[in-house]
Amino acid sequence: MIGVFDSGIGGLTVVKALMESLPGYNIVYFGDTARTPYGTKSLDTVIDYSIQNTEFLLNKGAKIIVIACNTASSAATQVLSEKFDVPIFEVVTPAVEAATSATKKGQIGVIGTRATINSGIYERLIKEKMDKALVYSAPCPLLVPLVEEGWLKKPETKMIVKKYIAPLKTRQIDTLILGCTHYPVLKEIISAKTGKRVEIIDSSIEVSKALADYLAENPKVEKSLIKAESEKGDVKFFVSDITPQFEKTASLILKQKIRLEHVKN
Ligand code: DGL
């Protein structure tokens, strides 16, 4: 079973990508909706929550952990990798790989929560791969609440995206990393504002490709993930708090009606 966690329901963008690229695998998802958002919390708190979320998923039978949350990926990957004896996947490195391969001019934009942007992790990893790269980062704190509210096509959302993207456009980026779980849901609006010449890197898609490659190269681990009997795979969704709005947004992200199960973590 593949265990995926996020600070809330935005991480379902990663589940969606996994279901598309790795159909047939069982997935267990934990969304920490009671303690969301992580993007405004301290490093220590995000690390603590990430440890608890990982323990929850391992207790449910996960053999691989995917940190869907960019904030938790930037804060907690090293601690989780040291503490737990299972492969830990995170969303930052695969997005960096994709962006550095895609860029032609070496001018890369990154958008994310304040915590992710302030951590400087994207900039650091991009520079490690491409020392001449110019990285322009912009925190976009209003985008998560807009997605949570289901304001996916509203003029207000388009206006706010335009405002966030404008300084990156001025810098003439040719590649833009969507460094937050929620942003793939706004991909069309974002790409309309950046223009066709800017390659959009979706971390949910990149992490699912990285996991698929890893499983192809590690048949032993692959065998330890019990494949679902049904073609579609069995996917279970747990959350630490439940409201009708969470369920509505979750179904909107996955583009199918799903049932969230409330657990105390
Ligand atoms: N999941 C978070 C991320 O990808 C966004 C929501 C939050 O701040 O918790 O950074």
Short mmCIF file of C-alpha atoms and ligand atoms in Angstrom, two decimals:
data_model
loop_
_atom_site.label_atom_id
_atom_site.label_comp_id
_atom_site.label_asym_id
_atom_site.label_seq_id
_atom_site.Cartn_x
_atom_site.Cartn_y
_atom_site.Cartn_z
CA MET A 1 0.00 0.00 0.00
CA ILE A 2 1.18 3.54 -0.84
CA GLY A 3 0.70 6.00 2.01
CA VAL A 4 0.17 9.64 1.10
CA PHE A 5 -0.20 12.52 3.53
CA ASP A 6 -0.90 16.20 3.34
CA SER A 7 -1.82 19.04 5.63
CA GLY A 8 -5.36 18.80 4.29
CA ILE A 9 -7.19 17.80 1.16
CA GLY A 10 -5.00 19.61 -1.39
CA GLY A 11 -2.77 16.52 -1.43
CA LEU A 12 -5.51 14.75 -3.34
CA THR A 13 -3.91 16.29 -6.43
CA VAL A 14 -1.05 13.84 -5.76
CA VAL A 15 -3.47 10.94 -5.22
CA LYS A 16 -5.14 11.82 -8.54
CA ALA A 17 -1.76 11.77 -10.31
CA LEU A 18 -0.82 8.46 -8.62
CA MET A 19 -4.14 6.86 -9.57
CA GLU A 20 -3.49 7.87 -13.17
CA SER A 21 0.15 6.81 -13.42
CA LEU A 22 0.02 3.78 -11.09
CA PRO A 23 -3.46 2.35 -11.49
CA GLY A 24 -4.13 -0.83 -9.55
CA TYR A 25 -2.18 0.05 -6.41
CA ASN A 26 -3.82 0.44 -3.05
CA ILE A 27 -3.45 3.91 -1.62
CA VAL A 28 -4.13 5.17 1.87
CA TYR A 29 -4.42 8.94 2.26
CA PHE A 30 -4.28 11.03 5.38
CA GLY A 31 -5.28 14.69 5.27
CA ASP A 32 -4.60 16.61 8.45
CA THR A 33 -7.64 18.85 8.04
CA ALA A 34 -7.89 19.55 11.78
CA ARG A 35 -4.47 21.21 11.81
CA THR A 36 -4.35 22.68 8.30
CA PRO A 37 -2.71 24.89 7.09
CA TYR A 38 0.93 23.91 7.57
CA GLY A 39 2.16 26.76 5.37
CA THR A 40 1.91 29.25 8.22
CA LYS A 41 3.36 27.01 10.97
CA SER A 42 6.87 26.75 12.37
CA LEU A 43 9.40 24.20 11.15
CA ASP A 44 9.27 22.20 14.40
CA THR A 45 5.49 21.95 14.34
CA VAL A 46 5.42 20.79 10.72
CA ILE A 47 8.07 18.17 11.54
CA ASP A 48 6.07 16.90 14.56
CA TYR A 49 2.86 16.65 12.55
CA SER A 50 4.67 14.92 9.68
CA ILE A 51 6.05 12.26 12.06
CA GLN A 52 2.57 11.62 13.46
CA ASN A 53 1.04 11.44 9.97
CA THR A 54 3.69 8.96 8.84
CA GLU A 55 3.10 6.77 11.90
CA PHE A 56 -0.63 6.77 11.15
CA LEU A 57 -0.06 5.63 7.56
CA LEU A 58 2.44 2.94 8.56
CA ASN A 59 -0.09 1.61 11.07
CA LYS A 60 -2.59 1.38 8.22
CA GLY A 61 -0.13 -0.81 6.30
CA ALA A 62 1.71 1.69 4.08
CA LYS A 63 5.06 0.43 2.78
CA ILE A 64 6.04 3.64 1.03
CA ILE A 65 5.33 7.19 2.13
CA VAL A 66 4.63 10.04 -0.26
CA ILE A 67 4.70 13.50 1.32
CA ALA A 68 2.20 15.29 -0.88
CA CYS A 69 2.55 18.56 0.98
CA ASN A 70 5.28 20.91 -0.27
CA THR A 71 5.54 22.58 3.12
CA ALA A 72 6.05 19.22 4.87
CA SER A 73 8.39 18.07 2.07
CA SER A 74 10.62 21.09 2.63
CA ALA A 75 10.51 20.82 6.42
CA ALA A 76 10.41 17.14 7.29
CA THR A 77 11.88 14.91 4.56
CA GLN A 78 15.25 14.47 6.21
CA VAL A 79 13.79 13.71 9.66
CA LEU A 80 11.29 11.20 8.23
CA SER A 81 13.95 9.47 6.13
CA GLU A 82 16.19 9.09 9.19
CA LYS A 83 13.40 7.99 11.52
CA PHE A 84 11.46 5.50 9.38
CA ASP A 85 12.71 2.46 7.58
CA VAL A 86 10.56 2.83 4.46
CA PRO A 87 11.17 4.77 1.24
CA ILE A 88 10.05 8.38 1.66
CA PHE A 89 9.06 10.34 -1.44
CA GLU A 90 8.59 14.07 -1.44
CA VAL A 91 7.39 16.54 -4.01
CA VAL A 92 10.27 19.01 -4.17
CA THR A 93 13.13 16.99 -5.74
CA PRO A 94 11.13 15.57 -8.69
CA ALA A 95 9.83 19.07 -9.51
CA VAL A 96 13.37 20.46 -9.40
CA GLU A 97 14.59 17.67 -11.72
CA ALA A 98 11.79 18.41 -14.18
CA ALA A 99 12.29 22.18 -14.06
CA THR A 100 16.05 22.05 -14.58
CA SER A 101 15.56 19.71 -17.54
CA ALA A 102 12.80 21.84 -19.03
CA THR A 103 14.31 25.31 -18.74
CA LYS A 104 16.08 26.73 -21.77
CA LYS A 105 17.20 30.06 -20.35
CA GLY A 106 17.77 28.88 -16.77
CA GLN A 107 15.15 31.36 -15.52
CA ILE A 108 12.88 29.46 -13.20
CA GLY A 109 9.92 30.71 -11.17
CA VAL A 110 8.62 29.00 -8.03
CA ILE A 111 5.31 29.62 -6.31
CA GLY A 112 4.28 28.12 -2.97
CA THR A 113 3.17 28.85 0.57
CA ARG A 114 5.15 31.30 2.67
CA ALA A 115 6.75 28.40 4.60
CA THR A 116 7.93 26.67 1.43
CA ILE A 117 9.23 29.85 -0.18
CA ASN A 118 10.89 31.04 3.05
CA SER A 119 12.60 27.65 3.44
CA GLY A 120 14.52 28.45 0.23
CA ILE A 121 14.59 24.74 -0.60
CA TYR A 122 13.64 25.04 -4.27
CA GLU A 123 16.23 27.71 -4.88
CA ARG A 124 18.91 25.67 -3.10
CA LEU A 125 18.17 22.44 -4.97
CA ILE A 126 17.84 24.17 -8.34
CA LYS A 127 21.21 25.89 -7.84
CA GLU A 128 22.78 22.58 -6.84
CA LYS A 129 21.73 21.14 -10.20
CA MET A 130 22.25 24.25 -12.26
CA ASP A 131 24.52 26.80 -10.64
CA LYS A 132 23.84 29.47 -13.26
CA ALA A 133 20.08 29.24 -12.87
CA LEU A 134 18.19 32.35 -11.83
CA VAL A 135 15.38 31.45 -9.45
CA TYR A 136 12.52 33.82 -8.74
CA SER A 137 10.17 32.80 -5.95
CA ALA A 138 6.80 34.17 -4.94
CA PRO A 139 4.69 33.16 -1.96
CA CYS A 140 1.01 33.01 -2.93
CA PRO A 141 -0.82 32.71 0.41
CA LEU A 142 -4.28 33.47 -0.96
CA LEU A 143 -4.40 30.60 -3.43
CA VAL A 144 -4.88 27.79 -0.89
CA PRO A 145 -8.01 29.34 0.70
CA LEU A 146 -9.42 30.10 -2.75
CA VAL A 147 -9.09 26.45 -3.78
CA GLU A 148 -10.46 25.26 -0.42
CA GLU A 149 -13.49 27.46 -1.04
CA GLY A 150 -13.93 25.93 -4.48
CA TRP A 151 -13.38 29.32 -6.19
CA LEU A 152 -11.68 27.67 -9.12
CA LYS A 153 -13.02 29.75 -11.99
CA LYS A 154 -14.08 32.98 -10.31
CA PRO A 155 -12.86 36.29 -11.78
CA GLU A 156 -11.44 37.18 -8.34
CA THR A 157 -9.22 34.07 -8.44
CA LYS A 158 -7.99 34.95 -11.93
CA MET A 159 -7.21 38.47 -10.78
CA ILE A 160 -5.22 37.28 -7.76
CA VAL A 161 -3.29 34.74 -9.83
CA LYS A 162 -2.45 37.50 -12.31
CA LYS A 163 -1.15 39.70 -9.50
CA TYR A 164 1.06 36.92 -8.11
CA ILE A 165 2.41 35.91 -11.52
CA ALA A 166 3.11 39.45 -12.80
CA PRO A 167 6.52 39.92 -11.09
CA LEU A 168 7.66 36.50 -12.31
CA LYS A 169 6.62 37.40 -15.86
CA THR A 170 8.63 40.61 -15.62
CA ARG A 171 11.66 38.45 -14.79
CA GLN A 172 11.01 36.52 -18.00
CA ILE A 173 10.90 33.08 -16.46
CA ASP A 174 10.56 30.23 -18.96
CA THR A 175 9.62 27.58 -16.39
CA LEU A 176 7.32 27.76 -13.39
CA ILE A 177 7.17 25.24 -10.55
CA LEU A 178 3.78 24.85 -8.88
CA GLY A 179 5.27 24.30 -5.41
CA CYS A 180 2.06 23.64 -3.50
CA THR A 181 -0.47 20.82 -3.40
CA HIS A 182 -3.37 23.08 -4.31
CA TYR A 183 -1.96 24.84 -7.35
CA PRO A 184 -2.40 22.04 -9.93
CA VAL A 185 -6.14 22.65 -9.54
CA LEU A 186 -5.53 26.19 -10.83
CA LYS A 187 -3.11 25.07 -13.56
CA GLU A 188 -5.24 26.38 -16.44
CA ILE A 189 -5.65 29.82 -14.91
CA ILE A 190 -1.96 29.99 -14.00
CA SER A 191 -0.83 28.95 -17.44
CA ALA A 192 -3.22 31.47 -19.05
CA LYS A 193 -1.49 34.18 -17.00
CA THR A 194 2.09 33.04 -17.63
CA GLY A 195 1.53 32.54 -21.34
CA LYS A 196 2.27 29.53 -23.53
CA ARG A 197 6.04 30.04 -23.55
CA VAL A 198 6.34 29.21 -19.86
CA GLU A 199 6.56 25.50 -19.06
CA ILE A 200 4.48 24.64 -16.00
CA ILE A 201 5.94 22.00 -13.68
CA ASP A 202 3.28 20.24 -11.64
CA SER A 203 4.87 18.61 -8.57
CA SER A 204 1.98 16.12 -8.22
CA ILE A 205 2.69 14.69 -11.67
CA GLU A 206 6.47 14.73 -11.17
CA VAL A 207 6.35 12.84 -7.85
CA SER A 208 4.09 10.17 -9.33
CA LYS A 209 6.52 9.72 -12.25
CA ALA A 210 9.42 9.45 -9.77
CA LEU A 211 7.55 6.79 -7.79
CA ALA A 212 6.65 4.83 -10.94
CA ASP A 213 10.34 4.86 -12.00
CA TYR A 214 11.44 3.78 -8.54
CA LEU A 215 9.00 0.85 -8.50
CA ALA A 216 10.14 -0.25 -11.95
CA GLU A 217 13.74 -0.30 -10.66
CA ASN A 218 12.95 -1.90 -7.28
CA PRO A 219 10.85 -5.01 -7.90
CA LYS A 220 11.25 -6.16 -4.28
CA VAL A 221 9.61 -3.04 -2.94
CA GLU A 222 7.07 -3.14 -5.75
CA LYS A 223 6.04 -6.65 -4.68
CA SER A 224 5.59 -5.48 -1.09
CA LEU A 225 2.86 -3.09 -2.21
CA ILE A 226 -0.18 -5.27 -2.49
CA LYS A 227 -1.87 -4.57 -5.75
CA ALA A 228 -5.60 -4.15 -5.61
CA GLU A 229 -7.77 -6.93 -6.93
CA SER A 230 -9.87 -4.48 -8.87
CA GLU A 231 -8.30 -2.69 -11.83
CA LYS A 232 -8.81 0.69 -10.21
CA GLY A 233 -7.02 0.04 -6.93
CA ASP A 234 -8.46 0.50 -3.50
CA VAL A 235 -8.08 4.05 -2.22
CA LYS A 236 -8.98 5.03 1.33
CA PHE A 237 -9.21 8.61 2.55
CA PHE A 238 -8.75 9.54 6.19
CA VAL A 239 -8.94 13.05 7.61
CA SER A 240 -8.47 14.48 11.10
CA ASP A 241 -11.55 16.72 10.78
CA ILE A 242 -14.52 16.55 8.50
CA THR A 243 -16.89 19.21 7.21
CA PRO A 244 -19.23 19.26 4.19
CA GLN A 245 -16.90 21.83 2.59
CA PHE A 246 -13.91 19.45 2.87
CA GLU A 247 -15.93 16.71 1.19
CA LYS A 248 -17.08 19.08 -1.55
CA THR A 249 -13.56 20.32 -2.30
CA ALA A 250 -12.13 16.78 -2.11
CA SER A 251 -14.60 15.57 -4.74
CA LEU A 252 -13.85 18.65 -6.84
CA ILE A 253 -10.09 17.91 -6.80
CA LEU A 254 -10.46 14.20 -7.55
CA LYS A 255 -13.25 14.84 -10.05
CA GLN A 256 -15.28 12.05 -8.46
CA LYS A 257 -17.44 11.68 -5.39
CA ILE A 258 -15.40 10.29 -2.50
CA ARG A 259 -16.05 9.42 1.10
CA LEU A 260 -13.73 10.84 3.74
CA GLU A 261 -13.32 8.91 6.96
CA HIS A 262 -12.82 10.91 10.13
CA VAL A 263 -10.06 9.68 12.47
CA LYS A 264 -8.44 11.11 15.54
CA ASN A 265 -4.70 11.28 14.90
N1 DGL B 1 -0.23 21.41 1.51
C1 DGL B 1 0.39 22.71 1.59
C2 DGL B 1 1.57 22.78 0.63
O1 DGL B 1 1.65 22.05 -0.33
C3 DGL B 1 -0.59 23.82 1.31
C4 DGL B 1 -1.63 24.00 2.38
C5 DGL B 1 -1.03 24.33 3.73
O2 DGL B 1 -0.49 25.42 3.92
O3 DGL B 1 -1.11 23.47 4.59
O4 DGL B 1 2.45 23.55 0.83
#
